[in-house]
């Protein structure tokens, strides 16, 4: 490409006025609003604690880009909409990104694509790869962030579990064809509690959707501040009935939802005296056609007679209490319509949370190692955790309280900003034409108080 020295560009005139443009405004960033994410991170301590999930074996005197700086650069970049490592070849010179990343010298370049690539490509020769991560530590971090966001124990914790497909277009490891999605894909498992992400696990697609969900995201009894909170699970029909967990509702037999509830009822017999089980009974409500289960502590299976078409329906009965969770509310407190509309239908909102993961580029899993792809999945999950914290802490009660991450990116983070760096301060001169100044001011005040 021919190098051009042109400084002024003349465009079509506007009535009697000439229209000219030039790159003369100085160091302007297009992501000035992302400084709010930096304040949200200070609130929850995500990046500070995430650094402890990595092991850096590089020589301390030869380090140019610290692990925490690279993690911040990658996670903030995803939140701002820069999904590929190639994007950082241009972002590395952006002083605002340097500010977000914690670089002491804002005039110094950040890590380029090759350096960030070495951060992600785990499992290679120790000579070339000296930074590793602990998946268990990151899993614990996600759960700890959730627990610490609730100073008082919630009355009920509803866990939403679901799997989704991530199509593969190369020859990544553990690549299998999935008949339902009609493509080669991965099948990651997501666990949410409301809008907050509790865990994400990358899995090949040659297994059941519920594989690995038994222990995923379950907090340790010794560390959780509310070990006896009621914890029903909501999961789609393909999850079946997971043993050893408290379940809210599980739909089976068909992907179609019932049109009418409460048409028929069956009561699981009392299991008192069976293998030392406590005297109690569990109730399940269902209707002809697709079955809608309300399941209490599925430790013991019983066959319920009289199912539609003469079938026998296998449903769990109740046997005492689990280690972490008490019994769910009695069925009498949940009329059939409320049980479906208030509890189960709320599970559909998790589809929006998975959609937000895709807006944060969770489908960019093209490396040649599963551990590296898992790390990329973590980066997208952590970027979501950061944006969700901002939304939960600072946007509650506003028009954007339920805005998805791509909306917040466009309306709140994408602000043209002139960055001025002096000896005593960094001044971000934002566009005077920004239309949501009052909301920006509100978010700032909440995060800085």
Coordinates of C-alpha atoms in Angstrom, one line a residue, residues 268-444:
X268 CA -44.7 -40.5 45.8
X269 CA -45.2 -43.0 48.7
X270 CA -43.7 -42.3 52.2
X271 CA -40.2 -43.7 52.4
X272 CA -40.0 -43.9 56.2
X273 CA -38.1 -46.9 57.3
X274 CA -36.5 -47.5 53.9
X275 CA -32.7 -47.7 54.3
X276 CA -32.9 -45.4 57.3
X277 CA -34.7 -42.6 55.4
X278 CA -36.5 -40.0 57.4
X279 CA -40.3 -40.2 57.6
X280 CA -41.5 -37.9 54.9
X281 CA -43.0 -37.8 51.4
X282 CA -42.4 -35.9 48.3
X283 CA -45.0 -34.6 45.9
X284 CA -44.7 -34.5 42.1
X285 CA -47.2 -32.8 39.8
X286 CA -47.5 -33.8 36.2
X287 CA -50.0 -33.9 33.3
X288 CA -50.6 -36.1 30.2
X289 CA -48.0 -35.5 27.5
X290 CA -44.8 -33.7 28.6
X291 CA -44.1 -34.2 32.2
X292 CA -43.3 -31.3 34.5
X293 CA -41.6 -32.4 37.7
X294 CA -41.1 -30.6 41.0
X295 CA -38.4 -32.7 42.6
X296 CA -37.3 -32.7 46.3
X297 CA -33.9 -34.1 47.1
X298 CA -33.7 -36.9 44.6
X299 CA -31.9 -39.6 46.6
X300 CA -34.4 -42.4 46.1
X301 CA -36.3 -43.3 43.0
X302 CA -39.8 -44.7 43.0
X303 CA -42.1 -45.7 40.1
X304 CA -45.4 -43.8 40.0
X305 CA -48.2 -45.8 38.5
X306 CA -50.9 -44.4 36.3
X307 CA -48.8 -42.3 34.0
X308 CA -50.4 -41.3 30.6
X309 CA -50.8 -44.2 28.3
X310 CA -50.2 -46.7 31.0
X311 CA -46.5 -45.7 31.3
X312 CA -44.6 -45.9 34.5
X313 CA -42.9 -42.6 35.4
X314 CA -39.7 -42.8 37.4
X315 CA -39.5 -39.9 39.8
X316 CA -37.3 -39.3 42.8
X317 CA -38.6 -39.5 46.3
X318 CA -37.4 -37.6 49.4
X319 CA -34.9 -39.0 51.9
X320 CA -33.9 -36.5 54.6
X321 CA -31.7 -33.5 54.0
X322 CA -28.7 -33.0 51.9
X323 CA -25.4 -31.7 53.3
X324 CA -25.8 -28.2 51.9
X325 CA -29.5 -27.6 51.3
X326 CA -32.8 -28.0 53.2
X327 CA -36.0 -29.2 51.7
X328 CA -37.7 -27.1 49.1
X329 CA -41.1 -25.4 49.8
X330 CA -44.0 -27.8 50.1
X331 CA -45.9 -28.4 46.9
X332 CA -49.0 -26.9 48.6
X333 CA -47.3 -23.5 48.6
X334 CA -46.9 -23.7 44.8
X335 CA -50.2 -24.0 42.9
X336 CA -49.6 -25.7 39.6
X337 CA -49.9 -22.5 37.5
X338 CA -47.5 -20.5 39.8
X339 CA -45.1 -23.5 39.9
X340 CA -44.8 -23.4 36.1
X341 CA -45.1 -19.6 35.5
X342 CA -43.2 -18.2 38.5
X343 CA -40.4 -20.8 39.0
X344 CA -39.9 -22.9 35.9
X345 CA -40.5 -20.2 33.2
X346 CA -37.9 -18.0 34.9
X347 CA -35.4 -20.6 33.7
X348 CA -35.8 -19.2 30.2
X349 CA -34.0 -16.1 31.2
X350 CA -30.8 -18.1 31.3
X351 CA -31.0 -18.2 27.6
X352 CA -30.4 -14.5 27.7
X353 CA -27.3 -15.0 29.9
X354 CA -25.9 -17.5 27.4
X355 CA -26.6 -15.0 24.6
X356 CA -24.6 -12.5 26.6
X357 CA -21.7 -15.0 26.7
X358 CA -21.8 -15.1 22.9
X359 CA -21.8 -11.2 22.8
X360 CA -18.6 -11.6 24.8
X361 CA -17.1 -13.9 22.2
X362 CA -17.2 -17.2 24.2
X363 CA -17.3 -19.0 20.8
X364 CA -13.8 -18.0 19.8
X365 CA -12.2 -21.4 20.7
X366 CA -9.8 -22.1 17.9
X367 CA -6.6 -23.1 19.7
X368 CA -5.1 -26.6 19.5
X369 CA -5.4 -27.4 23.2
X370 CA -8.5 -27.9 25.3
X371 CA -6.9 -26.2 28.3
X372 CA -6.2 -23.1 26.1
X373 CA -9.8 -23.1 24.9
X374 CA -11.0 -23.4 28.5
X375 CA -8.9 -20.4 29.4
X376 CA -10.5 -18.4 26.6
X377 CA -13.9 -19.5 27.9
X378 CA -12.9 -18.2 31.3
X379 CA -11.8 -14.9 29.9
X380 CA -15.3 -14.4 28.4
X381 CA -16.9 -15.5 31.6
X382 CA -14.8 -13.1 33.7
X383 CA -15.5 -10.2 31.3
X384 CA -19.2 -11.0 31.8
X385 CA -18.7 -11.1 35.6
X386 CA -17.2 -7.6 35.4
X387 CA -20.0 -6.1 33.3
X388 CA -22.6 -7.9 35.5
X389 CA -21.1 -6.4 38.6
X390 CA -21.3 -2.9 37.1
X391 CA -24.9 -3.6 36.1
X392 CA -25.9 -5.0 39.5
X393 CA -24.1 -2.4 41.6
X394 CA -24.6 0.8 39.7
X395 CA -27.5 0.4 37.3
X396 CA -30.2 -0.9 39.6
X397 CA -33.3 1.1 39.4
X398 CA -32.3 2.8 36.1
X399 CA -33.6 2.2 32.6
X400 CA -30.5 0.1 31.9
X401 CA -30.9 -2.2 34.9
X402 CA -31.6 -5.2 32.6
X403 CA -29.6 -4.0 29.6
X404 CA -27.5 -6.8 28.0
X405 CA -23.8 -6.5 27.7
X406 CA -23.8 -5.5 24.0
X407 CA -26.2 -2.6 24.8
X408 CA -24.0 -1.4 27.6
X409 CA -21.0 -1.6 25.4
X410 CA -22.5 0.6 22.8
X411 CA -24.3 3.1 25.0
X412 CA -22.0 3.3 28.1
X413 CA -18.5 2.2 27.1
X414 CA -18.2 3.6 23.6
X415 CA -17.5 7.3 24.3
X416 CA -15.0 9.2 22.3
X417 CA -12.4 10.4 24.7
X418 CA -9.3 12.6 24.4
X419 CA -6.6 11.3 26.8
X420 CA -4.3 13.9 28.2
X421 CA -1.4 12.7 30.4
X422 CA 0.6 15.1 32.5
X423 CA 3.0 14.7 35.5
X424 CA 0.2 15.0 38.1
X425 CA -2.9 13.6 36.4
X426 CA -4.5 11.7 33.6
X427 CA -7.5 13.7 32.2
X428 CA -10.1 12.0 30.0
X429 CA -11.8 14.7 28.0
X430 CA -15.0 13.0 26.8
X431 CA -17.3 14.0 24.0
X432 CA -19.7 16.8 24.8
X433 CA -22.2 15.3 22.5
X434 CA -22.6 12.1 24.6
X435 CA -26.4 11.7 25.2
X436 CA -26.4 9.9 28.5
X437 CA -24.3 12.1 30.7
X438 CA -26.7 12.0 33.7
X439 CA -26.7 8.2 33.7
X440 CA -22.9 8.1 33.4
X441 CA -22.8 10.5 36.4
X442 CA -25.1 8.2 38.4
X443 CA -22.9 5.1 37.7
X444 CA -19.8 7.0 38.7

